[in-house]
Amino acid sequence: MNCKSQSQRVIKEFENFLSTPLETQLQRHLNTESSAVLSLFHDVAVNVPAYKAFLAERQINPANIQTLEDFEKLPAIAKENYILRYPLADLCRHGQLQGCDMIAASSGSTGKPTFWPRFFTDELQIATRFEQIFHDSFFTDTRRTLAVICFTLGTWVGGMFTTNCCRYLASKGYPLTVITPGNNKEEILRVVQQLGCAFEQVVLLGYPPFLKDVIDTGIARGVEWQQYQIKFVMAGEVFSEEWRTLVGKRVGSENPCYDFASLYGTADAGVLGNETPLSICIRRFLAENPDAARDLFGESRLPTLVQYDPCSRFFEVQNGALLFSGDNGIPLVRYDILDTGGIISYHAMLEFLAKWGFDPVAQLQNSVLPTPDFLRGIHQLPFVYVFGRSNFTVSYFGANIYPENVTVGLEQPVIQEWVTGKFVLQVQEDADKNRFLSVVVELAPGVEASEAQRKAIASSILSQLLRLNSEFANYVPVEYQTPQVTLAPMGDAEYFPVGVKHRYTRK
């Protein structure tokens, strides 16, 4: 693509983003869902050298892929069989890396960075996900808003991507101002206290445990969070509804469905889906009704639940794994990101909840005044639920133990005051080779370990494992159920090193 056509494409797509109302953008899928993904496939098959080679190696003629049924028979791509097999430039359109204007890095589960090129226009469709949140949840079209970027800056994907998308919303006319302290806690506290009162609300955007640490540190220093009307945009980790309630109370949140939003995002393809007031309302009901959650998801743990636009990111489920297709600097077709989960249509979700006597739309109507044209946060978009990587579990007496189960145990009253929320879950053996469930827990700043605390934490974790994990309750003999808890100081070099992405399980 030459410079002139590239600039014309930028002008056209940015103009479209600026001029198209959010509601119009979110209704495209009603007519074009399958045609959009087929068009993407044919474009990629012709213009991306790596994908052209991938199909040729498997003797697949792109001309034969004419229907959604044909598309669903295509082999999935993944890092191992696609991204890591071809030169970076060949993964881009026309084999030209210069067709992208930015490269981000992801650490991945192995710690070895993978590079992800993208272009300005790739960010615009992701900006619509941020617009959903800032418009539908935070009412930013009518409130002066300070967005504080608390994601890591630099080559890592979260900070720069989020910053750009927020600035595009400001370009669209939202009274939104962005500041970028990154994950510098002292700088975050400084800018909020010095600038926050000049705005009607302050949005903190970052990873859940880090944002909680910011809030807790602020409270310890006398920061009155309530005066800033704090909102949260998060990504990267599954968290419990107990966590949301706890953090909400600490900042004075009165309506968690409209004060929080989590993104299902990846370095591979930006934001794939986002929490909405509707999805949060539903998830909070399911958290209080484990039987309904188990009936819906087929699991004892509570997944991330978001809505998505199938014209932007088209999801499929294959053998319990989520596949998605979407346009990016590296376009992806039926990409296996190694997340487990499923998809549920809007109407199927509401029908399921009605059987359990719950109407989330009515619940939201009682919690916020509707706007003249539509109730914010209610869009007939499908849902995707995400359990995350299956290799992050530990197996104990044949039962899969999930970090999410332990998290809830640490977020109970009193105990939540002692800990940061970080822990390391692993199965170990004693001298006689008897297996036991080990949980190393990070203590909050200034908290000294005591035997009474250790026993209370172990008891709380056990009670939540029994409540939430039916495999654990039925597979593990009673005498082996109580976890052996070890309390470690904040920043412990072996388990909680500072500045390193935390892993909640060890094999």
Coordinates of C-alpha atoms in Angstrom, one line a residue:
M1 CA 0.0 0.0 0.0
N2 CA 1.5 3.4 -1.0
C3 CA 1.6 6.5 1.2
K4 CA -1.4 8.1 -0.5
S5 CA -3.8 5.1 -0.2
Q6 CA -2.6 4.6 3.4
S7 CA -3.4 8.2 4.3
Q8 CA -6.8 7.9 2.6
R9 CA -7.6 4.8 4.5
V10 CA -6.7 6.5 7.8
I11 CA -8.9 9.6 7.0
K12 CA -11.8 7.4 6.0
E13 CA -11.7 5.1 9.0
F14 CA -11.1 7.8 11.6
E15 CA -13.9 9.9 10.1
N16 CA -16.2 6.9 10.3
F17 CA -15.2 6.3 14.0
L18 CA -15.8 10.0 14.9
S19 CA -19.1 10.3 13.1
T20 CA -20.8 6.9 13.9
P21 CA -22.9 6.9 17.1
L22 CA -22.0 4.0 19.5
E23 CA -25.5 2.5 19.3
T24 CA -25.3 2.3 15.5
Q25 CA -21.8 0.7 15.7
L26 CA -23.1 -2.0 18.1
Q27 CA -26.0 -3.0 15.9
R28 CA -24.0 -4.0 12.9
H29 CA -23.9 -7.6 13.9
L30 CA -27.6 -8.0 13.5
N31 CA -27.1 -8.1 9.7
T32 CA -23.5 -8.8 8.9
E33 CA -22.0 -11.2 11.5
S34 CA -21.2 -14.1 9.2
S35 CA -20.4 -12.1 6.1
A36 CA -17.9 -10.0 8.0
V37 CA -15.8 -13.0 9.1
L38 CA -16.0 -14.6 5.6
S39 CA -14.8 -11.3 4.0
L40 CA -11.9 -11.2 6.5
F41 CA -10.9 -14.8 5.6
H42 CA -10.8 -14.1 1.9
D43 CA -8.9 -10.9 2.3
V44 CA -6.3 -12.6 4.5
A45 CA -6.1 -15.7 2.3
V46 CA -5.1 -13.4 -0.7
N47 CA -3.0 -10.7 1.0
V48 CA -1.1 -12.3 3.9
P49 CA 1.8 -14.5 2.7
A50 CA 2.0 -16.6 5.9
Y51 CA -1.7 -17.5 5.8
K52 CA -1.6 -18.2 2.1
A53 CA 1.3 -20.6 2.7
F54 CA -0.5 -22.1 5.7
L55 CA -3.5 -23.0 3.5
A56 CA -1.4 -24.2 0.6
E57 CA 0.5 -26.6 2.9
R58 CA -2.9 -28.1 3.8
Q59 CA -4.1 -28.1 0.2
I60 CA -7.0 -25.8 1.0
N61 CA -8.4 -23.7 -1.8
P62 CA -9.8 -20.4 -0.4
A63 CA -12.4 -20.3 -3.3
N64 CA -14.1 -23.3 -1.7
I65 CA -14.8 -21.4 1.5
Q66 CA -18.2 -19.8 0.8
T67 CA -20.4 -20.4 3.8
L68 CA -20.0 -20.3 7.6
E69 CA -20.1 -24.1 7.6
D70 CA -17.1 -24.1 5.2
F71 CA -15.3 -21.6 7.4
E72 CA -15.8 -23.7 10.5
K73 CA -14.0 -26.6 8.9
L74 CA -10.8 -24.6 8.5
P75 CA -7.8 -25.6 10.7
A76 CA -7.2 -23.4 13.7
I77 CA -4.1 -21.4 13.9
A78 CA -2.0 -20.8 17.1
K79 CA 1.3 -19.5 18.1
E80 CA 3.1 -22.8 17.5
N81 CA 1.7 -23.7 14.1
Y82 CA 1.5 -20.2 12.7
I83 CA 2.9 -17.2 14.6
L84 CA 6.2 -18.7 15.4
R85 CA 6.6 -20.5 12.1
Y86 CA 6.7 -17.6 9.7
P87 CA 8.8 -14.4 9.5
L88 CA 7.1 -11.4 11.2
A89 CA 6.7 -9.5 8.0
D90 CA 4.9 -12.5 6.3
L91 CA 2.3 -12.4 9.0
C92 CA 1.3 -8.9 7.9
R93 CA -0.6 -7.9 4.8
H94 CA 1.4 -8.0 1.6
G95 CA 4.4 -9.2 3.6
Q96 CA 5.1 -5.6 4.6
L97 CA 6.0 -4.8 8.2
Q98 CA 6.1 -1.1 7.3
G99 CA 2.3 -1.3 6.7
C100 CA 2.1 -1.2 10.5
D101 CA 3.1 1.9 12.5
M102 CA 3.6 0.3 16.0
I103 CA 4.9 -2.9 17.5
A104 CA 4.0 -4.1 21.0
A105 CA 5.4 -7.0 23.0
S106 CA 3.7 -9.6 25.1
S107 CA 5.5 -11.7 27.7
G108 CA 3.4 -14.8 27.2
S109 CA 3.2 -17.7 29.6
T110 CA 6.8 -18.7 28.9
G111 CA 8.3 -15.3 29.6
K112 CA 9.8 -15.0 26.0
P113 CA 8.4 -11.9 24.3
T114 CA 6.3 -12.2 21.1
F115 CA 6.0 -9.1 18.9
W116 CA 2.7 -7.8 17.6
P117 CA 2.6 -5.1 14.9
R118 CA -0.5 -3.0 14.4
F119 CA -1.6 0.1 12.6
F120 CA -3.6 3.1 13.7
T121 CA -6.9 1.8 12.2
D122 CA -6.6 -1.4 14.1
E123 CA -6.9 0.6 17.3
L124 CA -10.1 2.3 16.2
Q125 CA -12.3 -0.8 16.5
I126 CA -10.8 -1.4 20.0
A127 CA -11.5 2.2 20.9
T128 CA -15.2 1.3 20.4
R129 CA -14.8 -1.2 23.3
F130 CA -13.5 1.6 25.4
E131 CA -16.3 3.9 24.2
Q132 CA -18.9 1.3 25.4
I133 CA -17.4 1.4 28.8
F134 CA -16.9 5.2 29.1
H135 CA -20.3 6.0 27.6
D136 CA -22.5 3.1 28.9
S137 CA -20.9 2.6 32.3
F138 CA -19.3 5.9 33.3
F139 CA -21.6 8.4 31.5
T140 CA -18.4 10.2 30.3
D141 CA -20.3 12.0 27.6
T142 CA -21.8 14.2 30.3
R143 CA -19.0 14.1 33.0
R144 CA -15.6 15.7 33.0
T145 CA -13.3 12.6 33.4
L146 CA -9.7 12.0 34.2
A147 CA -8.4 8.7 32.9
V148 CA -5.3 7.6 34.8
I149 CA -3.4 4.9 32.9
C150 CA -1.9 2.5 35.4
F151 CA -0.9 -0.2 33.0
T152 CA 2.8 -0.7 32.3
L153 CA 4.1 1.6 29.6
G154 CA 6.9 1.0 27.1
T155 CA 6.8 -1.9 24.7
W156 CA 4.2 -3.9 26.7
V157 CA 0.8 -3.8 25.0
G158 CA -1.5 -2.6 27.8
G159 CA -0.4 1.0 28.5
M160 CA 0.2 2.4 25.1
F161 CA -2.8 0.7 23.5
T162 CA -5.1 2.0 26.3
T163 CA -3.7 5.5 26.2
N164 CA -4.3 5.7 22.4
C165 CA -7.9 4.4 22.6
C166 CA -8.8 6.9 25.4
R167 CA -7.3 9.8 23.3
Y168 CA -9.5 8.8 20.3
L169 CA -12.5 9.1 22.6
A170 CA -11.4 12.6 23.5
S171 CA -11.1 13.3 19.7
K172 CA -14.7 12.1 19.3
G173 CA -15.9 14.8 21.7
Y174 CA -15.9 13.1 25.1
P175 CA -14.8 15.4 27.9
L176 CA -12.0 13.0 28.7
T177 CA -8.4 13.9 29.7
V178 CA -5.7 11.3 29.9
I179 CA -2.6 11.1 32.1
T180 CA 0.0 8.3 32.0
P181 CA 1.8 7.6 35.3
G182 CA 2.0 3.9 34.3
N183 CA 2.5 1.4 37.1
N184 CA 4.3 4.0 39.3
K185 CA 2.3 3.9 42.4
E186 CA 3.7 7.1 43.9
E187 CA 3.0 9.0 40.7
I188 CA -0.6 7.7 40.5
L189 CA -1.3 8.8 44.0
R190 CA 0.2 12.2 43.3
V191 CA -1.7 12.9 40.1
V192 CA -5.0 11.8 41.6
Q193 CA -4.7 14.0 44.6
Q194 CA -3.4 17.0 42.7
L195 CA -5.7 16.8 39.6
G196 CA -8.7 14.6 40.7
C197 CA -10.8 17.5 42.2
A198 CA -10.7 19.3 38.8
F199 CA -12.8 16.5 37.3
E200 CA -16.2 15.0 38.1
Q201 CA -14.8 11.5 38.1
V202 CA -11.5 9.7 38.0
V203 CA -11.0 6.4 36.1
L204 CA -8.1 4.1 37.1
L205 CA -7.1 1.7 34.3
G206 CA -4.8 -1.2 35.3
Y207 CA -4.5 -4.8 36.5
P208 CA -6.8 -5.7 39.4
P209 CA -4.3 -6.6 42.1
F210 CA -2.2 -3.5 41.3
L211 CA -5.2 -1.2 41.5
K212 CA -6.2 -2.7 44.8
D213 CA -2.7 -2.0 46.1
V214 CA -3.0 1.6 44.9
I215 CA -6.3 2.0 46.8
D216 CA -5.1 0.3 50.0
T217 CA -1.8 2.4 50.0
G218 CA -3.9 5.5 49.5
I219 CA -6.2 4.7 52.4
A220 CA -3.2 4.0 54.6
R221 CA -1.9 7.5 53.8
G222 CA -5.3 9.2 54.4
V223 CA -6.4 9.6 50.8
E224 CA -10.2 10.1 50.7
W225 CA -11.1 8.2 47.6
Q226 CA -14.8 9.0 47.8
Q227 CA -14.3 12.6 46.8
Y228 CA -12.9 11.6 43.4
Q229 CA -15.8 9.4 42.2
I230 CA -13.4 6.6 41.3
K231 CA -14.2 4.1 38.5
F232 CA -12.1 1.1 37.4
V233 CA -11.2 -0.4 34.0
M234 CA -9.2 -3.6 34.4
A235 CA -7.7 -6.4 32.4
G236 CA -5.5 -9.5 32.6
E237 CA -6.9 -11.5 35.5
V238 CA -10.1 -13.2 36.7
F239 CA -11.4 -11.7 39.9
S240 CA -14.3 -12.6 42.2
E241 CA -17.4 -10.5 42.9
E242 CA -16.3 -10.4 46.5
W243 CA -13.2 -8.6 45.3
R244 CA -15.3 -6.1 43.3
T245 CA -17.5 -5.5 46.3
L246 CA -14.5 -5.1 48.6
V247 CA -12.6 -2.6 46.4
G248 CA -15.9 -0.8 45.6
K249 CA -16.6 -0.2 49.3
R250 CA -13.1 1.2 49.8
V251 CA -13.6 3.9 47.2
G252 CA -17.3 4.6 48.1
S253 CA -18.8 2.9 45.0
E254 CA -22.6 2.7 45.3
N255 CA -23.3 0.8 42.1
P256 CA -20.6 -1.7 41.1
C257 CA -22.4 -2.5 37.8
Y258 CA -21.7 1.0 36.6
D259 CA -18.4 1.7 38.4
F260 CA -16.3 -1.2 37.1
A261 CA -15.5 -2.8 33.8
S262 CA -13.1 -5.5 32.9
L263 CA -11.6 -6.1 29.5
Y264 CA -11.0 -9.5 27.9
G265 CA -7.9 -8.5 26.0
T266 CA -4.7 -10.0 24.6
A267 CA -1.6 -8.6 23.0
D268 CA -2.4 -10.8 20.0
A269 CA -5.6 -8.9 19.1
G270 CA -6.3 -6.1 21.5
V271 CA -9.6 -6.2 23.3
L272 CA -11.8 -9.1 22.4
G273 CA -14.8 -8.3 24.6
N274 CA -15.7 -6.1 27.6
E275 CA -17.8 -6.2 30.7
T276 CA -21.0 -4.2 30.5
P277 CA -23.4 -3.2 33.2
L278 CA -25.6 -6.1 32.0
S279 CA -22.8 -8.7 32.2
I280 CA -21.7 -7.5 35.6
C281 CA -25.3 -7.7 36.9
I282 CA -25.6 -11.2 35.7
R283 CA -22.2 -12.3 37.1
R284 CA -23.0 -10.9 40.5
F285 CA -26.3 -12.9 40.5
L286 CA -24.3 -16.1 39.5
A287 CA -21.7 -15.5 42.2
E288 CA -24.5 -15.6 44.8
N289 CA -26.1 -18.6 43.2
P290 CA -23.4 -21.3 42.6
D291 CA -25.9 -23.9 41.4
A292 CA -27.1 -21.6 38.6
A293 CA -23.5 -20.8 37.7
R294 CA -22.6 -24.5 37.5
D295 CA -25.7 -25.2 35.4
L296 CA -24.8 -22.4 33.0
F297 CA -21.0 -22.9 32.7
G298 CA -20.6 -26.5 33.6
E299 CA -17.9 -25.6 36.1
S300 CA -17.8 -24.8 39.8
R301 CA -15.6 -21.7 39.3
L302 CA -16.9 -18.4 38.1
P303 CA -15.4 -17.3 34.8
T304 CA -14.9 -13.8 33.3
L305 CA -18.2 -12.9 31.6
V306 CA -18.2 -10.2 28.9
Q307 CA -20.1 -9.2 25.8
Y308 CA -18.5 -9.0 22.4
D309 CA -19.2 -7.6 18.9
P310 CA -19.0 -10.5 16.5
C311 CA -18.3 -8.1 13.6
S312 CA -15.1 -7.1 15.3
R313 CA -14.1 -10.3 17.0
F314 CA -15.9 -13.5 15.8
F315 CA -15.8 -16.3 18.4
E316 CA -16.2 -20.0 18.0
V317 CA -15.9 -22.9 20.5
Q318 CA -14.0 -26.0 19.5
N319 CA -13.6 -28.9 22.0
G320 CA -14.0 -26.4 24.9
A321 CA -11.4 -24.0 23.5
L322 CA -12.2 -20.5 22.4
L323 CA -11.2 -19.6 18.8
F324 CA -11.5 -16.0 17.5
S325 CA -11.1 -14.2 14.2
G326 CA -10.3 -10.6 13.9
D327 CA -8.5 -7.9 11.9
N328 CA -5.2 -6.6 13.2
G329 CA -1.7 -5.7 12.1
I330 CA -1.4 -9.5 12.1
P331 CA -4.9 -10.6 11.0
L332 CA -6.0 -13.8 12.8
V333 CA -8.4 -16.4 11.4
R334 CA -9.7 -19.1 13.8
Y335 CA -7.0 -18.3 16.3
D336 CA -6.6 -20.6 19.3
I337 CA -5.4 -18.4 22.2
L338 CA -5.5 -21.4 24.6
D339 CA -8.3 -20.0 26.6
T340 CA -11.2 -22.3 27.7
G341 CA -14.7 -21.1 27.8
G342 CA -17.9 -20.7 25.7
I343 CA -20.4 -18.4 24.0
I344 CA -24.0 -17.7 24.8
S345 CA -26.4 -15.6 22.7
Y346 CA -28.1 -12.6 24.3
H347 CA -31.6 -14.2 24.2
A348 CA -30.3 -17.6 25.4
M349 CA -28.7 -15.9 28.4
L350 CA -31.9 -14.0 29.4
E351 CA -34.0 -17.1 28.9
F352 CA -31.7 -19.1 31.2
L353 CA -31.8 -16.5 33.9
A354 CA -35.6 -16.3 33.7
K355 CA -35.7 -20.0 34.6
W356 CA -33.8 -19.1 37.8
G357 CA -36.2 -16.2 38.5
F358 CA -33.8 -13.4 37.7
D359 CA -34.3 -10.5 35.3
P360 CA -31.0 -8.5 35.0
V361 CA -32.6 -5.8 32.8
A362 CA -35.2 -5.0 35.5
Q363 CA -32.5 -5.1 38.1
L364 CA -30.5 -2.5 36.2
Q365 CA -33.5 -0.4 35.6
N366 CA -34.0 -0.1 39.3
S367 CA -30.3 0.9 39.8
V368 CA -29.9 3.7 37.3
L369 CA -32.2 6.1 35.5
P370 CA -32.7 5.2 31.8
T371 CA -31.7 7.7 29.2
P372 CA -34.4 9.1 26.8
D373 CA -33.4 6.8 24.0
F374 CA -32.2 3.5 25.6
L375 CA -31.0 2.1 28.9
R376 CA -27.3 2.3 29.0
G377 CA -25.5 -0.9 29.2
I378 CA -28.2 -3.0 27.5
H379 CA -27.1 -4.2 24.1
Q380 CA -28.2 -7.4 22.4
L381 CA -24.7 -8.5 21.9
P382 CA -23.6 -12.2 22.6
F383 CA -21.7 -13.2 25.7
V384 CA -18.4 -15.0 25.9
Y385 CA -17.2 -16.6 29.1
V386 CA -13.5 -17.2 29.8
F387 CA -12.0 -19.6 32.3
G388 CA -8.5 -18.8 31.2
R389 CA -5.6 -21.2 30.5
S390 CA -6.4 -24.7 31.7
N391 CA -2.7 -25.1 32.6
F392 CA -3.1 -22.6 35.4
T393 CA -4.9 -25.2 37.6
V394 CA -3.4 -27.7 39.9
S395 CA -4.6 -31.3 40.2
Y396 CA -5.1 -32.7 43.7
F397 CA -6.6 -36.2 44.3
G398 CA -8.0 -35.9 40.8
A399 CA -9.8 -32.6 41.5
N400 CA -8.9 -29.5 39.5
I401 CA -8.2 -26.7 42.0
Y402 CA -8.5 -23.2 40.5
P403 CA -6.9 -20.0 41.8
E404 CA -10.3 -18.3 41.7
N405 CA -11.5 -20.6 44.5
V406 CA -8.6 -19.6 46.8
T407 CA -9.1 -15.9 45.9
V408 CA -12.6 -15.9 47.4
G409 CA -11.3 -17.3 50.6
L410 CA -8.8 -14.4 51.0
E411 CA -11.5 -11.9 50.4
Q412 CA -13.7 -12.7 53.3
P413 CA -14.3 -10.1 56.1
V414 CA -11.3 -9.5 58.4
I415 CA -9.0 -11.7 56.4
Q416 CA -9.0 -9.2 53.5
E417 CA -7.4 -6.7 55.9
W418 CA -4.4 -9.0 56.4
V419 CA -3.4 -9.9 52.9
T420 CA -2.7 -8.3 49.5
G421 CA -4.7 -10.9 47.6
K422 CA -1.6 -12.5 46.0
F423 CA -0.8 -16.2 46.7
V424 CA 1.0 -19.2 45.2
L425 CA -1.0 -22.4 45.0
Q426 CA 0.8 -25.7 44.6
V427 CA 0.6 -29.4 45.4
Q428 CA 3.7 -30.6 47.4
E429 CA 4.8 -33.8 49.2
D430 CA 6.0 -34.3 52.7
A431 CA 8.9 -36.5 53.8
D432 CA 6.6 -39.6 53.6
K433 CA 5.6 -38.6 50.1
N434 CA 2.0 -37.7 51.2
R435 CA 0.6 -34.9 49.0
F436 CA -0.7 -31.8 50.5
L437 CA -2.2 -28.5 49.2
S438 CA 0.1 -25.6 49.8
V439 CA -0.9 -22.0 49.7
V440 CA 1.7 -19.3 50.3
V441 CA -0.1 -16.0 51.0
E442 CA 1.4 -12.5 50.8
L443 CA 0.7 -10.4 53.8
A444 CA -0.4 -6.7 53.5
P445 CA 2.1 -4.0 54.3
G446 CA 2.8 -3.7 58.0
V447 CA 1.0 -6.9 58.9
E448 CA 3.0 -9.3 61.1
A449 CA 2.4 -13.1 60.7
S450 CA 0.7 -14.9 63.5
E451 CA -0.5 -18.5 64.0
A452 CA -4.0 -17.3 64.6
Q453 CA -4.0 -15.5 61.3
R454 CA -2.6 -18.6 59.5
K455 CA -5.3 -20.8 60.9
A456 CA -8.1 -18.4 60.1
I457 CA -6.8 -18.0 56.5
A458 CA -6.6 -21.8 56.1
S459 CA -10.1 -22.2 57.4
S460 CA -11.5 -19.6 55.1
I461 CA -9.8 -21.1 52.0
L462 CA -11.1 -24.5 53.0
S463 CA -14.7 -23.3 53.4
Q464 CA -14.7 -21.6 50.0
L465 CA -13.2 -24.7 48.3
L466 CA -15.9 -26.8 49.8
R467 CA -18.6 -24.3 48.8
L468 CA -17.4 -23.6 45.2
N469 CA -15.6 -26.7 44.1
S470 CA -17.7 -29.9 44.0
E471 CA -14.7 -32.0 42.7
F472 CA -12.7 -30.9 45.7
A473 CA -15.5 -31.6 48.2
N474 CA -16.1 -35.1 46.7
Y475 CA -12.7 -36.3 45.6
V476 CA -10.3 -35.1 48.3
P477 CA -10.4 -37.2 51.6
V478 CA -11.4 -35.1 54.6
E479 CA -8.0 -35.5 56.3
Y480 CA -6.3 -34.0 53.3
Q481 CA -8.7 -31.1 52.6
T482 CA -7.3 -28.4 54.9
P483 CA -4.6 -26.4 53.0
Q484 CA -1.2 -25.8 54.6
V485 CA -0.9 -22.1 54.6
T486 CA 2.4 -20.2 54.8
L487 CA 2.4 -16.4 55.4
A488 CA 5.1 -14.5 53.5
P489 CA 6.0 -10.8 53.8
M490 CA 5.0 -8.4 51.0
G491 CA 7.5 -8.6 48.2
D492 CA 9.0 -11.9 49.3
A493 CA 11.8 -12.7 46.8
E494 CA 10.9 -16.3 46.3
Y495 CA 7.2 -16.1 45.9
F496 CA 6.2 -12.4 45.3
P497 CA 9.2 -10.7 43.7
V498 CA 8.5 -7.0 43.0
G499 CA 8.2 -6.0 39.3
V500 CA 7.5 -9.5 38.0
K501 CA 4.2 -10.7 36.6
H502 CA 2.7 -12.8 39.3
R503 CA 1.8 -16.5 38.7
Y504 CA -0.8 -17.9 41.1
T505 CA 0.1 -21.5 40.6
R506 CA 3.2 -23.6 40.5
K507 CA 3.4 -27.2 39.3

